[in-house]
Short mmCIF file of C-alpha atoms in Angstrom, two decimals:
data_model
loop_
_atom_site.label_atom_id
_atom_site.label_comp_id
_atom_site.label_asym_id
_atom_site.label_seq_id
_atom_site.Cartn_x
_atom_site.Cartn_y
_atom_site.Cartn_z
CA MET C 1 -7.22 -41.82 -38.42
CA THR C 2 -9.86 -39.37 -37.19
CA THR C 3 -12.83 -40.40 -35.12
CA SER C 4 -15.98 -38.35 -35.17
CA VAL C 5 -17.53 -37.34 -31.88
CA THR C 6 -21.23 -36.89 -31.45
CA ARG C 7 -22.23 -34.07 -29.16
CA PRO C 8 -25.68 -33.61 -27.73
CA LEU C 9 -27.63 -30.67 -29.08
CA THR C 10 -27.68 -27.60 -26.81
CA VAL C 11 -30.78 -25.47 -26.71
CA THR C 12 -30.61 -21.93 -25.37
CA THR C 13 -33.79 -20.33 -24.18
CA ARG C 14 -34.72 -17.15 -22.38
CA ILE C 15 -36.46 -17.78 -19.09
CA PRO C 16 -38.66 -14.96 -17.89
CA THR C 17 -38.12 -13.90 -14.30
CA THR C 18 -40.90 -13.20 -11.86
CA ASP C 19 -39.29 -9.91 -10.78
CA SER C 20 -40.51 -7.53 -13.46
CA THR C 21 -40.11 -4.31 -11.46
CA PRO C 22 -37.83 -1.87 -13.24
CA THR C 23 -34.72 -0.79 -11.41
CA THR C 24 -34.54 2.84 -10.40
CA PRO C 25 -31.29 4.73 -10.70
CA ASP C 26 -29.35 5.73 -7.62
CA THR C 27 -30.11 9.27 -6.54
CA TYR C 28 -28.35 12.15 -4.84
CA THR C 29 -30.44 14.61 -2.84
CA ALA C 30 -29.20 18.17 -2.25
CA THR C 31 -30.38 20.53 0.48
CA THR C 32 -29.00 24.06 0.41
CA TYR C 33 -28.26 26.17 3.47
CA MET C 34 -28.07 29.91 2.83
CA ASN C 35 -25.37 31.73 4.80
CA THR C 36 -26.95 34.65 6.71
CA HIS C 37 -23.76 36.04 8.24
CA PRO C 38 -22.83 39.62 7.15
CA ASP C 39 -19.49 38.31 5.81
CA ASN C 40 -21.04 35.35 3.98
CA TYR C 41 -19.29 36.14 0.67
CA ASP C 42 -15.91 35.69 2.39
CA GLY C 43 -16.71 31.98 2.64
CA TYR C 44 -18.34 29.72 5.18
CA HIS C 45 -17.07 29.46 8.76
CA PRO C 46 -18.58 27.06 11.34
CA HIS C 47 -19.96 29.92 13.49
CA HIS C 48 -21.95 31.42 10.58
CA PRO C 49 -25.74 31.07 10.89
CA LEU C 50 -27.39 29.19 8.03
CA ALA C 51 -31.01 29.09 6.85
CA THR C 52 -32.40 26.09 4.96
CA ALA C 53 -33.73 26.94 1.50
CA THR C 54 -37.45 26.16 1.64
CA HIS C 55 -40.61 26.15 -0.40
CA THR C 56 -43.08 28.96 0.35
CA ASP C 57 -44.94 26.61 2.72
CA GLY C 58 -41.76 26.27 4.83
CA SER C 59 -40.90 22.70 3.84
CA PRO C 60 -37.22 22.13 2.94
CA LEU C 61 -36.31 22.35 -0.73
CA HIS C 62 -34.75 19.00 -1.69
CA LEU C 63 -33.20 18.78 -5.16
CA VAL C 64 -32.95 15.30 -6.69
CA PHE C 65 -30.35 14.11 -9.19
CA HIS C 66 -30.17 10.60 -10.63
CA THR C 67 -26.85 8.87 -11.17
CA SER C 68 -25.90 9.31 -14.82
CA ASP C 69 -23.00 10.26 -17.08
CA ARG C 70 -23.45 13.82 -15.76
CA ILE C 71 -23.88 12.92 -12.05
CA ARG C 72 -21.25 10.40 -10.93
CA ASN C 73 -20.35 11.55 -7.40
CA HIS C 74 -21.11 14.06 -4.64
CA GLN C 75 -19.07 16.83 -6.34
CA HIS C 76 -21.14 16.50 -9.53
CA ALA C 77 -24.36 16.53 -7.48
CA ALA C 78 -23.23 19.70 -5.65
CA SER C 79 -22.37 21.33 -8.97
CA ALA C 80 -25.80 20.41 -10.35
CA ALA C 81 -27.46 21.84 -7.21
CA PHE C 82 -25.42 25.04 -7.66
CA ASP C 83 -26.69 25.30 -11.25
CA VAL C 84 -30.31 24.89 -10.10
CA GLY C 85 -29.69 27.38 -7.29
CA ASN C 86 -28.53 29.91 -9.87
CA ARG C 87 -31.64 29.38 -11.99
CA GLN C 88 -29.75 27.80 -14.88
CA THR C 89 -31.64 24.49 -14.96
CA ALA C 90 -34.03 22.22 -13.04
CA ASP C 91 -33.31 19.10 -11.01
CA ASP C 92 -34.14 15.65 -12.39
CA THR C 93 -37.75 15.93 -11.15
CA GLY C 94 -38.29 19.25 -12.95
CA GLN C 95 -38.07 21.32 -9.76
CA THR C 96 -36.61 24.81 -10.19
CA TRP C 97 -35.21 27.34 -7.71
CA PRO C 98 -37.86 29.54 -6.05
CA ASP C 99 -37.98 33.10 -7.39
CA ASP C 100 -38.23 34.58 -3.91
CA ILE C 101 -34.92 33.19 -2.59
CA ARG C 102 -31.55 34.61 -3.60
CA SER C 103 -29.27 32.45 -5.71
CA VAL C 104 -26.71 30.07 -4.23
CA SER C 105 -23.44 31.91 -3.61
CA VAL C 106 -19.99 31.62 -2.07
CA GLY C 107 -20.34 30.94 1.65
CA ASP C 108 -23.48 28.80 1.37
CA VAL C 109 -23.45 25.10 2.29
CA ILE C 110 -24.90 22.24 0.23
CA LYS C 111 -25.81 19.00 2.01
CA ILE C 112 -25.55 15.99 -0.31
CA THR C 113 -27.21 12.71 0.63
CA GLY C 114 -25.82 9.93 -1.56
CA PRO C 115 -27.22 6.65 -2.87
CA GLY C 116 -26.16 4.72 0.25
CA HIS C 117 -27.76 7.40 2.47
CA TRP C 118 -24.35 8.79 3.42
CA ILE C 119 -24.20 12.56 3.97
CA ILE C 120 -21.55 15.16 3.20
CA HIS C 121 -21.73 18.92 3.69
CA LEU C 122 -19.88 21.08 1.16
CA SER C 123 -19.25 24.81 1.36
CA VAL C 124 -19.56 26.75 -1.88
CA ASP C 125 -16.17 28.26 -2.69
CA SER C 126 -15.06 30.66 -5.42
CA PHE C 127 -14.01 27.61 -7.44
CA GLY C 128 -15.63 24.35 -6.41
CA PHE C 129 -16.63 22.96 -3.04
CA THR C 130 -14.91 22.09 0.24
CA PRO C 131 -16.12 19.49 2.77
CA VAL C 132 -17.15 21.05 6.10
CA PRO C 133 -18.55 19.65 9.37
CA GLU C 134 -22.30 19.43 9.74
CA PRO C 135 -23.60 22.94 10.44
CA THR C 136 -24.97 23.47 13.93
CA HIS C 137 -26.13 27.10 13.80
CA LEU C 138 -29.37 26.93 11.80
CA THR C 139 -31.93 29.73 11.62
CA GLY C 140 -35.16 30.33 9.70
CA LEU C 141 -35.55 32.18 6.42
CA ALA C 142 -38.26 34.50 7.72
CA GLY C 143 -37.06 38.05 8.17
CA LYS C 144 -33.66 37.42 6.63
CA THR C 145 -33.64 40.05 3.92
CA ARG C 146 -30.04 39.19 3.05
CA VAL C 147 -31.20 35.68 2.20
CA THR C 148 -34.65 36.05 0.73
CA SER C 149 -37.18 38.53 -0.48
CA ARG C 150 -40.02 36.61 1.23
CA ARG C 151 -42.20 38.90 3.26
#
């Protein structure tokens, strides 16, 4: 013999939350240091002087990349910064590489600041990037004709 069981009705409803602010994607920020040493194309060495890539007003050029299918880690962010630095594309804010600074090349260093505000410095190699210690020998772009055509 089978006995029927009565179950209470269940009602599902969507409850609106009070937090209606949209979430922003995690971002990677790239700052490029141009190698000013005469042997810069032989790769970066810790004693090489570096100049921060800047806007014409002297403020540092920070490239921004949002976490996506294309940007998943610091290597992808460095690769995207390299592409911007070689005038192939813009960053995720539409910023392009200044016309009066040479392109990013072997021997330069790219500083990546990740979503958790961690920082890694990567030297640009012939194929890919290599982690390096934080550069200590920084110089200005002014007067560095090997680095820029700014006058």
